[in-house]
PDB file of C-alpha atoms in Angstrom:
ATOM      1  CA  ARG A   1     194.057 239.454  38.463  1.00  0.00           C
ATOM      2  CA  ASN A   2     196.844 237.236  37.288  1.00  0.00           C
ATOM      3  CA  GLY A   3     199.961 238.405  39.093  1.00  0.00           C
ATOM      4  CA  GLY A   4     201.263 240.668  36.352  1.00  0.00           C
ATOM      5  CA  TRP A   5     202.110 237.936  33.863  1.00  0.00           C
ATOM      6  CA  GLY A   6     202.739 239.286  30.411  1.00  0.00           C
ATOM      7  CA  GLY A   7     202.992 236.557  27.771  1.00  0.00           C
ATOM      8  CA  TRP A   8     200.577 233.925  26.509  1.00  0.00           C
ATOM      9  CA  GLU A   9     199.456 233.129  30.031  1.00  0.00           C
ATOM     10  CA  ARG A  10     197.788 236.503  30.464  1.00  0.00           C
ATOM     11  CA  ASP A  11     194.967 235.346  28.190  1.00  0.00           C
ATOM     12  CA  ARG A  12     194.942 231.685  29.258  1.00  0.00           C
ATOM     13  CA  VAL A  13     195.411 231.668  33.020  1.00  0.00           C
ATOM     14  CA  GLN A  14     192.726 232.825  35.393  1.00  0.00           C
ATOM     15  CA  THR A  15     192.630 232.804  39.160  1.00  0.00           C
ATOM     16  CA  GLU A  16     189.850 232.266  41.640  1.00  0.00           C
ATOM     17  CA  GLU A  17     190.546 234.280  44.769  1.00  0.00           C
ATOM     18  CA  PHE A  18     187.538 233.822  47.032  1.00  0.00           C
ATOM     19  CA  ALA A  19     187.554 230.138  48.070  1.00  0.00           C
ATOM     20  CA  ARG A  20     187.919 229.523  51.787  1.00  0.00           C
ATOM     21  CA  ASP A  21     188.203 225.734  51.713  1.00  0.00           C
ATOM     22  CA  SER A  22     188.876 222.872  49.318  1.00  0.00           C
ATOM     23  CA  PHE A  23     185.227 222.389  48.384  1.00  0.00           C
ATOM     24  CA  GLU A  24     184.878 226.061  47.500  1.00  0.00           C
ATOM     25  CA  ASN A  25     188.073 225.736  45.424  1.00  0.00           C
ATOM     26  CA  VAL A  26     186.208 223.265  43.223  1.00  0.00           C
ATOM     27  CA  MET A  27     182.854 225.063  43.163  1.00  0.00           C
ATOM     28  CA  PHE A  28     184.221 228.556  42.678  1.00  0.00           C
ATOM     29  CA  SER A  29     186.717 227.430  40.020  1.00  0.00           C
ATOM     30  CA  ILE A  30     183.897 225.848  38.013  1.00  0.00           C
ATOM     31  CA  CYS A  31     181.939 229.079  38.211  1.00  0.00           C
ATOM     32  CA  ARG A  32     185.014 231.166  37.368  1.00  0.00           C
ATOM     33  CA  PHE A  33     185.619 228.927  34.332  1.00  0.00           C
ATOM     34  CA  ARG A  34     182.027 229.597  33.236  1.00  0.00           C
ATOM     35  CA  GLN A  35     182.436 233.351  33.664  1.00  0.00           C
ATOM     36  CA  VAL A  36     185.583 233.413  31.545  1.00  0.00           C
ATOM     37  CA  SER A  37     184.807 230.811  28.862  1.00  0.00           C
ATOM     38  CA  LYS A  38     180.990 231.130  28.707  1.00  0.00           C
ATOM     39  CA  ARG A  39     180.657 227.361  29.170  1.00  0.00           C
ATOM     40  CA  TYR A  40     181.080 224.795  31.916  1.00  0.00           C
ATOM     41  CA  PRO A  41     184.098 222.497  32.013  1.00  0.00           C
ATOM     42  CA  GLU A  42     183.846 219.034  30.514  1.00  0.00           C
ATOM     43  CA  ARG A  43     186.839 217.829  32.530  1.00  0.00           C
ATOM     44  CA  ILE A  44     188.282 218.870  35.868  1.00  0.00           C
ATOM     45  CA  THR A  45     191.835 218.291  37.059  1.00  0.00           C
ATOM     46  CA  VAL A  46     192.723 219.196  40.623  1.00  0.00           C
ATOM     47  CA  VAL A  47     196.359 219.688  41.609  1.00  0.00           C
ATOM     48  CA  SER A  48     196.998 219.554  45.340  1.00  0.00           C
ATOM     49  CA  PHE A  49     198.798 217.702  48.099  1.00  0.00           C
ATOM     50  CA  PRO A  50     198.563 213.889  47.723  1.00  0.00           C
ATOM     51  CA  PHE A  51     196.846 213.403  51.089  1.00  0.00           C
ATOM     52  CA  LYS A  52     193.821 215.349  49.797  1.00  0.00           C
ATOM     53  CA  LYS A  53     193.173 212.979  46.883  1.00  0.00           C
ATOM     54  CA  PRO A  54     190.430 210.872  48.561  1.00  0.00           C
ATOM     55  CA  ARG A  55     188.610 214.015  49.726  1.00  0.00           C
ATOM     56  CA  PHE A  56     188.589 215.593  46.259  1.00  0.00           C
ATOM     57  CA  GLU A  57     187.872 212.440  44.249  1.00  0.00           C
ATOM     58  CA  SER A  58     185.198 211.070  46.530  1.00  0.00           C
ATOM     59  CA  LEU A  59     183.617 213.740  48.702  1.00  0.00           C
ATOM     60  CA  HIS A  60     183.959 216.973  46.708  1.00  0.00           C
ATOM     61  CA  ARG A  61     183.420 215.418  43.284  1.00  0.00           C
ATOM     62  CA  GLY A  62     180.524 213.393  44.666  1.00  0.00           C
ATOM     63  CA  ALA A  63     178.893 216.438  46.268  1.00  0.00           C
ATOM     64  CA  ILE A  64     178.663 218.183  42.901  1.00  0.00           C
ATOM     65  CA  ARG A  65     177.918 214.923  41.022  1.00  0.00           C
ATOM     66  CA  PHE A  66     180.649 215.565  38.457  1.00  0.00           C
ATOM     67  CA  PRO A  67     181.278 212.461  36.305  1.00  0.00           C
ATOM     68  CA  LYS A  68     183.994 210.307  37.869  1.00  0.00           C
ATOM     69  CA  ASP A  69     185.719 209.556  34.557  1.00  0.00           C
ATOM     70  CA  ARG A  70     185.990 213.280  33.787  1.00  0.00           C
ATOM     71  CA  PHE A  71     187.586 214.210  37.107  1.00  0.00           C
ATOM     72  CA  SER A  72     191.265 213.687  37.835  1.00  0.00           C
ATOM     73  CA  PHE A  73     193.620 214.490  40.665  1.00  0.00           C
ATOM     74  CA  VAL A  74     197.351 215.163  40.504  1.00  0.00           C
ATOM     75  CA  GLY A  75     199.170 214.910  43.826  1.00  0.00           C
ATOM     76  CA  VAL A  76     202.238 217.101  44.226  1.00  0.00           C
ATOM     77  CA  GLY A  77     204.689 216.754  47.091  1.00  0.00           C
ATOM     78  CA  ASN A  78     205.167 214.187  49.796  1.00  0.00           C
ATOM     79  CA  THR A  79     202.975 213.083  52.643  1.00  0.00           C
ATOM     80  CA  THR A  80     203.296 211.153  55.879  1.00  0.00           C
ATOM     81  CA  LYS A  81     201.052 208.836  57.828  1.00  0.00           C
ATOM     82  CA  GLU A  82     200.645 211.579  60.437  1.00  0.00           C
ATOM     83  CA  VAL A  83     199.464 214.071  57.789  1.00  0.00           C
ATOM     84  CA  GLU A  84     197.025 211.514  56.346  1.00  0.00           C
ATOM     85  CA  GLU A  85     195.587 210.852  59.813  1.00  0.00           C
ATOM     86  CA  GLY A  86     195.231 214.610  60.372  1.00  0.00           C
ATOM     87  CA  GLU A  87     193.400 214.872  57.052  1.00  0.00           C
ATOM     88  CA  LYS A  88     190.886 212.235  58.138  1.00  0.00           C
ATOM     89  CA  ARG A  89     190.378 213.849  61.524  1.00  0.00           C
ATOM     90  CA  ASN A  90     190.340 217.522  60.482  1.00  0.00           C
ATOM     91  CA  ALA A  91     188.708 217.451  57.051  1.00  0.00           C
ATOM     92  CA  TRP A  92     187.456 214.086  55.753  1.00  0.00           C
ATOM     93  CA  GLN A  93     185.156 213.291  58.667  1.00  0.00           C
ATOM     94  CA  HIS A  94     183.638 216.785  58.572  1.00  0.00           C
ATOM     95  CA  PHE A  95     183.023 216.859  54.797  1.00  0.00           C
ATOM     96  CA  ALA A  96     181.630 213.301  54.934  1.00  0.00           C
ATOM     97  CA  LYS A  97     178.862 214.609  57.246  1.00  0.00           C
ATOM     98  CA  ASP A  98     178.552 218.058  55.660  1.00  0.00           C
ATOM     99  CA  PRO A  99     179.420 217.766  51.923  1.00  0.00           C
ATOM    100  CA  MET A 100     178.805 221.440  51.185  1.00  0.00           C
ATOM    101  CA  GLY A 101     180.778 222.629  54.214  1.00  0.00           C
ATOM    102  CA  CYS A 102     177.906 224.866  55.281  1.00  0.00           C
ATOM    103  CA  SER A 103     177.513 224.129  58.985  1.00  0.00           C
ATOM    104  CA  GLY A 104     179.343 223.307  62.181  1.00  0.00           C
ATOM    105  CA  ASP A 105     183.140 223.234  62.233  1.00  0.00           C
ATOM    106  CA  LEU A 106     183.454 223.692  58.468  1.00  0.00           C
ATOM    107  CA  LEU A 107     181.322 226.831  58.489  1.00  0.00           C
ATOM    108  CA  ARG A 108     183.265 228.237  61.440  1.00  0.00           C
ATOM    109  CA  LYS A 109     186.537 227.557  59.617  1.00  0.00           C
ATOM    110  CA  LYS A 110     185.257 229.375  56.509  1.00  0.00           C
ATOM    111  CA  GLN A 111     184.118 232.327  58.567  1.00  0.00           C
ATOM    112  CA  SER A 112     187.528 232.550  60.249  1.00  0.00           C
ATOM    113  CA  ARG A 113     189.150 232.683  56.797  1.00  0.00           C
ATOM    114  CA  ASN A 114     187.044 235.718  55.891  1.00  0.00           C
ATOM    115  CA  PRO A 115     187.635 238.067  58.837  1.00  0.00           C
ATOM    116  CA  PHE A 116     186.396 241.157  56.985  1.00  0.00           C
ATOM    117  CA  SER A 117     183.208 239.466  55.733  1.00  0.00           C
ATOM    118  CA  ALA A 118     184.139 240.019  52.088  1.00  0.00           C
ATOM    119  CA  SER A 119     181.290 239.362  49.691  1.00  0.00           C
ATOM    120  CA  ILE A 120     181.585 236.143  47.662  1.00  0.00           C
ATOM    121  CA  PRO A 121     180.722 236.918  44.018  1.00  0.00           C
ATOM    122  CA  TYR A 122     179.373 233.481  43.177  1.00  0.00           C
ATOM    123  CA  PRO A 123     177.097 232.170  41.781  1.00  0.00           C
ATOM    124  CA  ARG A 124     176.772 235.442  39.848  1.00  0.00           C
ATOM    125  CA  GLY A 125     177.476 234.569  36.217  1.00  0.00           C
ATOM    126  CA  CYS A 126     176.584 230.921  36.883  1.00  0.00           C
ATOM    127  CA  ALA A 127     172.808 230.941  37.221  1.00  0.00           C
ATOM    128  CA  GLU A 128     172.648 227.211  36.443  1.00  0.00           C
ATOM    129  CA  LEU A 129     174.495 226.558  39.719  1.00  0.00           C
ATOM    130  CA  SER A 130     172.378 228.736  41.998  1.00  0.00           C
ATOM    131  CA  GLY A 131     170.535 225.731  43.440  1.00  0.00           C
ATOM    132  CA  LEU A 132     173.797 223.924  44.168  1.00  0.00           C
ATOM    133  CA  PHE A 133     175.311 227.024  45.752  1.00  0.00           C
ATOM    134  CA  GLY A 134     172.225 227.409  47.937  1.00  0.00           C
ATOM    135  CA  HIS A 135     172.098 223.779  49.006  1.00  0.00           C
ATOM    136  CA  CYS A 136     173.024 222.864  52.571  1.00  0.00           C
ATOM    137  CA  GLY A 137     172.640 219.497  54.218  1.00  0.00           C
ATOM    138  CA  ALA A 138     174.043 215.997  54.490  1.00  0.00           C
ATOM    139  CA  GLU A 139     172.233 214.765  51.387  1.00  0.00           C
ATOM    140  CA  VAL A 140     173.607 215.251  47.880  1.00  0.00           C
ATOM    141  CA  TYR A 141     171.991 218.018  45.832  1.00  0.00           C
ATOM    142  CA  ARG A 142     169.482 216.471  43.386  1.00  0.00           C
ATOM    143  CA  GLY A 143     168.642 219.420  41.154  1.00  0.00           C
ATOM    144  CA  ALA A 144     169.754 219.705  37.528  1.00  0.00           C
ATOM    145  CA  LEU A 145     173.429 220.496  36.884  1.00  0.00           C
ATOM    146  CA  PRO A 146     175.090 221.582  33.622  1.00  0.00           C
ATOM    147  CA  TRP A 147     177.236 218.431  33.462  1.00  0.00           C
ATOM    148  CA  ASP A 148     174.406 215.952  33.975  1.00  0.00           C
ATOM    149  CA  GLY A 149     174.500 215.004  30.282  1.00  0.00           C
ATOM    150  CA  LEU A 150     178.242 214.291  30.171  1.00  0.00           C
ATOM    151  CA  LYS A 151     179.133 210.647  29.707  1.00  0.00           C
TER     152      LYS A 151
END
């Protein structure tokens, strides 16, 4: 679904509508890209609020082991010291302990964002990521990933 757009964007813009947190935004978007293009991305650009930059560039990118020089972040909007402190307290510290967001407070937050228990369609169509999708724990996933060979 792409909001009823009609021009060139109908064929070029895709949405990912199942993510319940920032980490899933990255993971699910990679899988959605694969489903649509039949390949994995060679570069990733995340556009979000500036205060989320450290979380995306360090924690989320690191959790999926995507090459640092192929990952970029564009911050849009303004931020305040108070917002940055809230980010550290409410997200950073949790993802630092639970990179996949699969337990504790992060899991509870995801569950609350899916009140009807809708089925998540991933990693269907992305078999190469099934191990990463199934991984849970404080350690980084060490299995093979499609972007391991990217320089």
